[in-house]
Short mmCIF file of C-alpha atoms in Angstrom, two decimals:
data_model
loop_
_atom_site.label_atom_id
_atom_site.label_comp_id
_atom_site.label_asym_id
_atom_site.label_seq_id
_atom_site.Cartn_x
_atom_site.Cartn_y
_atom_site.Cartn_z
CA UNK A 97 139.89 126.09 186.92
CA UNK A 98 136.99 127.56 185.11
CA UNK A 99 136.76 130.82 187.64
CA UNK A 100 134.50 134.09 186.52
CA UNK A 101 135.85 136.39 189.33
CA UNK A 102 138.66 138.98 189.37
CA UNK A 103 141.41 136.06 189.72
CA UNK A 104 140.14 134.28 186.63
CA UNK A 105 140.24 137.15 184.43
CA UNK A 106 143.42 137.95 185.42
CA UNK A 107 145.27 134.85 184.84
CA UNK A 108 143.81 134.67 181.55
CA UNK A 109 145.33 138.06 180.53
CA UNK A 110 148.40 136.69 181.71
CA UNK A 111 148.46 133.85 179.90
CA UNK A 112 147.60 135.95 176.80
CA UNK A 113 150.52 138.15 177.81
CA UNK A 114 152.90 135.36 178.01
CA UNK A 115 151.77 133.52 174.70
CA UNK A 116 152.58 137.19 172.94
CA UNK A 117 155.91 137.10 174.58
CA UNK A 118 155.96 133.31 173.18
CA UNK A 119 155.36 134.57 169.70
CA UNK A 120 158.39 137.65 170.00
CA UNK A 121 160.58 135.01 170.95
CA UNK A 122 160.37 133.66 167.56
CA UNK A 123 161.29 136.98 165.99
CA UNK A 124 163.70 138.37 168.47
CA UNK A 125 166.86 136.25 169.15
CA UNK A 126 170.23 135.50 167.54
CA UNK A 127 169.55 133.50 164.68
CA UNK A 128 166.72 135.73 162.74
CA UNK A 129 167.48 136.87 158.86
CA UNK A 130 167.06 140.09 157.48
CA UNK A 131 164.17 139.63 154.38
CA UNK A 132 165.18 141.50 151.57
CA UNK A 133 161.58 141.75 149.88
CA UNK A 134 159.88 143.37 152.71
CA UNK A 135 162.67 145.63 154.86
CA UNK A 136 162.04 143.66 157.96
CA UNK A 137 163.23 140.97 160.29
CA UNK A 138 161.77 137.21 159.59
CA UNK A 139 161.07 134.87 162.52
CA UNK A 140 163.65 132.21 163.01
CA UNK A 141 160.99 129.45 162.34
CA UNK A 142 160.22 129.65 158.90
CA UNK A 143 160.35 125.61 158.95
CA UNK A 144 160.70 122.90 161.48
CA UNK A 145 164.30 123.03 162.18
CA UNK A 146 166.87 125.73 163.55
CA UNK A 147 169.23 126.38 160.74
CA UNK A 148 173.05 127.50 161.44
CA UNK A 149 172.89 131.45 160.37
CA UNK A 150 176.60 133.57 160.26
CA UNK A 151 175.33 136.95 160.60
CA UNK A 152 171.70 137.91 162.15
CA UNK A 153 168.96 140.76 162.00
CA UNK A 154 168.58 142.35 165.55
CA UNK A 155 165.25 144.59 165.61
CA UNK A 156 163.88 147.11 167.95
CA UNK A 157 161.51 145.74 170.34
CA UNK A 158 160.07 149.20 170.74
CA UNK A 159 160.04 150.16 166.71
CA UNK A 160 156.36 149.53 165.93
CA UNK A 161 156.93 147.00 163.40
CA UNK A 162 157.92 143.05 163.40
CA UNK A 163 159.77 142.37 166.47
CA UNK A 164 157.54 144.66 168.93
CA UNK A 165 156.03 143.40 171.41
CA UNK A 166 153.17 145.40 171.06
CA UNK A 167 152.89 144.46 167.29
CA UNK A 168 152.82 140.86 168.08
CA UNK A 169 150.47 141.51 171.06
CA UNK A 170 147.95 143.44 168.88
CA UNK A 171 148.30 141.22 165.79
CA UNK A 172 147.20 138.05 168.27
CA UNK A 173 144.47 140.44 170.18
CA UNK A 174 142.85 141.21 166.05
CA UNK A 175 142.70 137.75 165.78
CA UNK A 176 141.00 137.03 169.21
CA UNK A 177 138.48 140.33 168.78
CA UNK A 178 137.78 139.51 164.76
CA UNK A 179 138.03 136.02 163.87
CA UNK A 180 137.51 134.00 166.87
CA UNK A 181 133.56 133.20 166.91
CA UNK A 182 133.07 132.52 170.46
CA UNK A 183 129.27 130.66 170.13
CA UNK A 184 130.52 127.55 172.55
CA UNK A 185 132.97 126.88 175.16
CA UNK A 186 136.30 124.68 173.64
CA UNK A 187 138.90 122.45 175.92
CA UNK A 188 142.24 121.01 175.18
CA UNK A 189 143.56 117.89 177.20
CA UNK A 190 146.54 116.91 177.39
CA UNK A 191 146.86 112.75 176.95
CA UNK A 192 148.63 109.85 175.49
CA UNK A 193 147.13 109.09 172.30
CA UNK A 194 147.84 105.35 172.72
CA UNK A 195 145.38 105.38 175.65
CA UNK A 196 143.28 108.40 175.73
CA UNK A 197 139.61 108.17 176.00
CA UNK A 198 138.33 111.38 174.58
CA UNK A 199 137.81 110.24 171.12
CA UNK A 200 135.23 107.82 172.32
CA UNK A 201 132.11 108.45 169.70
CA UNK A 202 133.94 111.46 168.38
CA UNK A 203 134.31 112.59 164.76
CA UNK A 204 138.10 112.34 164.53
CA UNK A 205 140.56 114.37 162.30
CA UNK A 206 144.21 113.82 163.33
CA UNK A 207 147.39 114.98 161.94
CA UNK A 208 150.12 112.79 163.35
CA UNK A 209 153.91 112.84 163.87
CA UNK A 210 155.73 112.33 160.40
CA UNK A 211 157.93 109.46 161.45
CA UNK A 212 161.62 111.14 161.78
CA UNK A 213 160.22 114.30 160.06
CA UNK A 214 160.56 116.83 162.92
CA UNK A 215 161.68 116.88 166.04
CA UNK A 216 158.56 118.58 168.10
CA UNK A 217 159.84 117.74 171.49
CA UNK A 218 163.34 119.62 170.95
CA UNK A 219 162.25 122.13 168.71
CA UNK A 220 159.83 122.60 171.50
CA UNK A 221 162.02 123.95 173.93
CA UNK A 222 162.62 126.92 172.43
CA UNK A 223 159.22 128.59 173.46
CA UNK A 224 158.64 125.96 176.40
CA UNK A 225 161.32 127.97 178.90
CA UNK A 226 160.38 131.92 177.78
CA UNK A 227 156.51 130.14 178.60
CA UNK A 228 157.48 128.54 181.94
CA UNK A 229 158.91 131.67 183.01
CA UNK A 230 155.48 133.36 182.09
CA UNK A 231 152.78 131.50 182.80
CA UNK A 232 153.81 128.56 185.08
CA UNK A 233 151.70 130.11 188.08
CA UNK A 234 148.58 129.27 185.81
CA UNK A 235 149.09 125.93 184.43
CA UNK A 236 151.56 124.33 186.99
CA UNK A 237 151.05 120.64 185.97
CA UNK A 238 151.98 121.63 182.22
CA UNK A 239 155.37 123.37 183.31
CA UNK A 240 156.52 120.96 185.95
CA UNK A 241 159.74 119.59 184.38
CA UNK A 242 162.91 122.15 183.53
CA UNK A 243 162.57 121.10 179.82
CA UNK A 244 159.57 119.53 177.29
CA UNK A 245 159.54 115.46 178.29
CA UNK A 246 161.35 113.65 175.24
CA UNK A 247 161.23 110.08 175.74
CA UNK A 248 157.60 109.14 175.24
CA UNK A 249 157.35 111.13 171.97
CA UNK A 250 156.16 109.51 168.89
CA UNK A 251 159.30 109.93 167.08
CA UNK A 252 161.60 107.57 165.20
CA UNK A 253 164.45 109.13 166.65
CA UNK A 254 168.08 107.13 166.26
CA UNK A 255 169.86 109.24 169.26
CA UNK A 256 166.88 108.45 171.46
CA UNK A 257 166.48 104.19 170.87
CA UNK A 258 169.96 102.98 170.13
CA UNK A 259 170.20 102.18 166.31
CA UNK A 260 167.35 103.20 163.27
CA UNK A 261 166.14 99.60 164.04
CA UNK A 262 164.86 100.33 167.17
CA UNK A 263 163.49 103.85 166.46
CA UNK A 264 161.40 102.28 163.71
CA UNK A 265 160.11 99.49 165.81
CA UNK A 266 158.98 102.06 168.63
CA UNK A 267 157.41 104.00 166.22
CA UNK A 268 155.36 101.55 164.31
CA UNK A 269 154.41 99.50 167.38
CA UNK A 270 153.64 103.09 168.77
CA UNK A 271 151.46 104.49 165.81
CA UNK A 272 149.71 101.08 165.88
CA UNK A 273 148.70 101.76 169.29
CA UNK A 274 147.12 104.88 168.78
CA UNK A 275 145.36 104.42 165.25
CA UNK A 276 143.75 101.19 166.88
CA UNK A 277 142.60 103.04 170.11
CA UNK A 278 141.31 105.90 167.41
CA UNK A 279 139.76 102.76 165.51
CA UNK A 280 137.96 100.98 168.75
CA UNK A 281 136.63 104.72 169.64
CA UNK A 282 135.51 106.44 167.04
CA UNK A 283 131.96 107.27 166.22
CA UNK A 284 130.69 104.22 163.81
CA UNK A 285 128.82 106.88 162.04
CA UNK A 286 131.68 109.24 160.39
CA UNK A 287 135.39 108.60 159.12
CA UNK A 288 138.76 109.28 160.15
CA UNK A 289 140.85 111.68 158.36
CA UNK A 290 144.53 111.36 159.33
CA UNK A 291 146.70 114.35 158.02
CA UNK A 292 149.87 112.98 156.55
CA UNK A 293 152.54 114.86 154.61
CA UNK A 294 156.20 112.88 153.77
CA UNK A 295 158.28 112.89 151.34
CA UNK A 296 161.43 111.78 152.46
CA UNK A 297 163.04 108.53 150.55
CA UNK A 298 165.93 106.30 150.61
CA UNK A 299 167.56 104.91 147.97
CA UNK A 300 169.41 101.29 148.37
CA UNK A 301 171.14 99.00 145.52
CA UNK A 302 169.19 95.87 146.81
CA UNK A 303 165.89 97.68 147.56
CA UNK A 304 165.85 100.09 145.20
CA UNK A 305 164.15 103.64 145.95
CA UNK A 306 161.76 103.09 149.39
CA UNK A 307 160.28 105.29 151.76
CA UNK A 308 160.57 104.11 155.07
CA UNK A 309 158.07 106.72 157.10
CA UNK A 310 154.90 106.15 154.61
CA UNK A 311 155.74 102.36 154.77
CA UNK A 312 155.81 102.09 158.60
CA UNK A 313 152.61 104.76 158.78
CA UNK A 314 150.75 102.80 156.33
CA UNK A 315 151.82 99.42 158.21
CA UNK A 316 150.25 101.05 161.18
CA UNK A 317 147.30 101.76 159.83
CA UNK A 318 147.01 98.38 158.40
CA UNK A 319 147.52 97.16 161.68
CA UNK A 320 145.52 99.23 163.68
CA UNK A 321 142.54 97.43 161.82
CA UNK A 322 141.58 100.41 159.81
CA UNK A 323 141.00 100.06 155.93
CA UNK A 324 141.95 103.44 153.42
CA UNK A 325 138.15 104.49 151.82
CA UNK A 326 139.61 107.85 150.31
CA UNK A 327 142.41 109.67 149.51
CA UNK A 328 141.97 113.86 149.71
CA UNK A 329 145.19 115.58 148.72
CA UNK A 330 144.53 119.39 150.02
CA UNK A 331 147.19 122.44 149.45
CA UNK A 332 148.03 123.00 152.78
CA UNK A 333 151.92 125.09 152.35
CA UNK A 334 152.62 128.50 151.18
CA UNK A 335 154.23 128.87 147.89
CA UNK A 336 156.39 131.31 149.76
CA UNK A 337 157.93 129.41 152.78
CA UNK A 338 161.54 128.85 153.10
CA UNK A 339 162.12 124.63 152.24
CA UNK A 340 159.98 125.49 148.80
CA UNK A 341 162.12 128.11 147.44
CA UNK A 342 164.46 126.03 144.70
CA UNK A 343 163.35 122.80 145.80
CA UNK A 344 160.78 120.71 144.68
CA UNK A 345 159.07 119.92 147.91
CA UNK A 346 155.73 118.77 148.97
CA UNK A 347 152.85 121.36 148.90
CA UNK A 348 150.10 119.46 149.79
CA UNK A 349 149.08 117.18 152.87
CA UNK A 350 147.71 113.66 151.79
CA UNK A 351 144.63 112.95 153.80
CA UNK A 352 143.46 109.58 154.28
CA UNK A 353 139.88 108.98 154.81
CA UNK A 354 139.86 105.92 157.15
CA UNK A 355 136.97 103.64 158.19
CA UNK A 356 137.35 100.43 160.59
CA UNK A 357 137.99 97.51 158.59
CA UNK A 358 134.69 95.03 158.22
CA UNK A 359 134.43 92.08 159.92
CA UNK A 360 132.98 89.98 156.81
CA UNK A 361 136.12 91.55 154.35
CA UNK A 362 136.84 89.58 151.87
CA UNK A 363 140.03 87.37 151.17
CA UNK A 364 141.92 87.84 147.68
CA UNK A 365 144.89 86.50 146.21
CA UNK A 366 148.01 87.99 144.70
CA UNK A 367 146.33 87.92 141.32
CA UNK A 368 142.91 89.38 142.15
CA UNK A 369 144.99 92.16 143.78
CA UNK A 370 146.65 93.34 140.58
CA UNK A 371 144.09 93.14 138.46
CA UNK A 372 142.43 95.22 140.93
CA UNK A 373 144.64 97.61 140.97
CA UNK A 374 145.44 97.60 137.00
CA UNK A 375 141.61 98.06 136.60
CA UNK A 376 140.78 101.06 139.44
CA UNK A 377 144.07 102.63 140.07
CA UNK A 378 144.40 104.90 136.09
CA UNK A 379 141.31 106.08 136.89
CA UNK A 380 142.22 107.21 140.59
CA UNK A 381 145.47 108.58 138.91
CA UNK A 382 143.26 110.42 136.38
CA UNK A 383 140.92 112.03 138.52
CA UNK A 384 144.32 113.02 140.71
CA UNK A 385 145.80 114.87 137.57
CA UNK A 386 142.69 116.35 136.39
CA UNK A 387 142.39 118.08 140.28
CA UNK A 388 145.76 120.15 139.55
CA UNK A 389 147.95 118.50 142.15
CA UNK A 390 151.76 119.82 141.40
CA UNK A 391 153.84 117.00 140.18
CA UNK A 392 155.94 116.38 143.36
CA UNK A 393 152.11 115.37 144.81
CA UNK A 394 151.48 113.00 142.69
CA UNK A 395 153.26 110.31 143.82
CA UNK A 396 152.61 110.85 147.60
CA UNK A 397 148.90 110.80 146.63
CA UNK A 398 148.83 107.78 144.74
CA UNK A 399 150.00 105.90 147.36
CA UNK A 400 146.28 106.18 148.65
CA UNK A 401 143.95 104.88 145.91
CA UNK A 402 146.56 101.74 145.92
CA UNK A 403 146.15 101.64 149.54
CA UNK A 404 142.25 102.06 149.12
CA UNK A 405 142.46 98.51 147.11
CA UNK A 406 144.99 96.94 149.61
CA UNK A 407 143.43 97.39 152.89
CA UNK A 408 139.66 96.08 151.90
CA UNK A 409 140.94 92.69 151.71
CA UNK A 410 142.00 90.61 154.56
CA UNK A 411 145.16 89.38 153.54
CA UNK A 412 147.30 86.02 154.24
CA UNK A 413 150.96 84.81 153.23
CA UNK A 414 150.60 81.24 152.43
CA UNK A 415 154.03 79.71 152.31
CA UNK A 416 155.86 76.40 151.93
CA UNK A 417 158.25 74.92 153.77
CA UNK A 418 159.58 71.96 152.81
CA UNK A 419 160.74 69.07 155.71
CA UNK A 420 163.87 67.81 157.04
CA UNK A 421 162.92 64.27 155.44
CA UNK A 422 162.54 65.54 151.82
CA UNK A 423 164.50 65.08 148.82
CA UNK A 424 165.55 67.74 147.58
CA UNK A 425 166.00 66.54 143.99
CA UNK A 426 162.51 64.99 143.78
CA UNK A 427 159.99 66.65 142.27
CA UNK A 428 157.52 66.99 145.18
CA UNK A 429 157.26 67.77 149.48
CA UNK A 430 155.59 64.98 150.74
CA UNK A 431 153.94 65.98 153.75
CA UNK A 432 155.15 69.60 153.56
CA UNK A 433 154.24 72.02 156.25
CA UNK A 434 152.49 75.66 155.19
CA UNK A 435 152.36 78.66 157.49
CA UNK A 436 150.28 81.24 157.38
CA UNK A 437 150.22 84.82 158.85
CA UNK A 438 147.31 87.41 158.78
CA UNK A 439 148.25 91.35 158.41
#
């Protein structure tokens, strides 16, 4: 509660405590491996996911290496004493992004869910009840419930909704929520960045190859009002980690610089799009390659510039539909109807 006396201090060493316990948890339990190239434990978590293991590395929590306690207590203490520049004071709420209020006239940077990606409420769980046990006397309104709250998350989870359908559909209508609240709030003055790292396809004899979580993000974000300015792919994963080694997956994070879309954008038809994108989209690609983005990149981070031309249009499907009354052999609609729908 922002106390200076004897109670304060000691609440925040117990909350220090309890996150070092957090971060033994990780290391200590059932399901660590041995690593070969170092003589030591690993941490369960080497990516988002608990994988099935048949035979497990048990350390001593007294040895002195990975696995203390006291090793994982210093190594978070070196990082508090030596790294940590403590010049202002910092706060974290807790809030739903689809109607927070603390991003009003903020500079924004935002790295949000990956559509079915991971699974941060379950995964969550697994530090949430060795925390509870530690430090629910200090933050009582975060550890309230038995287990991590599941429903609300931003997740296209099947299990949760029913069918894919419906997982999608929360999702987007979800994302959309929260990108436009991050759209209406944001300071006028400075872009948002939004974090976003997917790879994950689907391949379908009608559709051909498609990739349903950049689709429904970038439908979001196209429907949140915002318009794609930039396109920043940054080297974000270890060479090292566990899903790289003999797989060819993603090592960079796409960032998308995002502005609010004008008011006065302009319209443009199929055919100015193209040649729009024929005519600025080699050279996006060019200056891509030349920036030494690995090859699995690439096509994640091309998806920007394209999205760059896209969104600074306002675009509308112009359709037509022919009546009840009209012959179908002749050779034109009458009085045909037309629809129209704006993105």
């Amino acid at each position: 509660d922002g106390g200076d006396g004897a109670k304060a201090y000691a609440e925040a060493v117990a909350v220090y405590l309890g996150l070092a316990l957090s971060r033994l948890s990780d290391i200590c339990n059932a399901l660590c491996r041995w690593e070969v190239t170092k003589t030591q434990v690993r941490n369960l978590f080497s990516r988002q996911a608990i994988p099935m293991l048949w035979d497990f590395a048990e350390n001593n929590v007294f040895g002195g290496a990975a696995g203390d306690y006291s090793t994982s207590l210093m190594s978070m203490a070196k990082v508090v004493d030596q790294t940590i520049v403590c010049d202002g004071a910092g706060t974290a709420d807790q809030v739903d992004a689809q109607t927070q209020a603390i991003s009003c006239d903020k500079v924004i940077s935002t790295d949000p869910p990956y559509y079915d990606n991971v699974g941060y409420a379950d995964l969550s769980d697994f530090f949430y009840i060795w925390l509870r046990r530690t430090i629910k006397p200090v933050f009582p309104d975060l550890f309230a419930t038995l287990a991590v709250p599941k429903s609300e998350e931003l997740v296209a989870t099947p299990y949760r909704h029913g069918t894919k359908n419906s997982a999608e559909t929360f999702f987007l209508e979800g994302m959309t929520r929260a990108l436009r609240r991050l759209a209406v709030q944001a300071h006028p003055g400075f872009p948002i960045t939004v974090y976003y790292a997917f790879k994950q396809s689907e391949t379908r004899r009608d559709a051909g190859t498609t990739s349903t979580g950049w689709e429904t993000f970038l439908e979001a974000v196209i429907g949140s009002g915002f318009s794609v300015t930039g396109t920043w792919p940054i080297r974000t994963e270890l060479a090292n980690r566990m899903i790289s080694r003999g797989t060819n997956a993603l090592a960079s994070s796409i960032v998308l610089v995002c502005r609010r879309r004008r008011a006065d954008a302009p319209l443009a038809t199929r055919r100015e799009f193209l040649t729009a994108l024929r005519s600025e989209l080699p050279q996006a690609l060019h200056l891509l390659q030349s920036g030494n983005i690995a090859p699995v990149d690439l096509a994640q981070a091309a998806i920007g510039p394209g999205m760059a031309i896209y969104t600074r249009y306002v675009w509308f499907w112009i359709g037509i539909v022919k009546p009840a009354s009209a012959n179908l052999s002749g050779g034109t609609y009458g009085n045909a109807s037309g629809w129209m729908k704006a993105a």
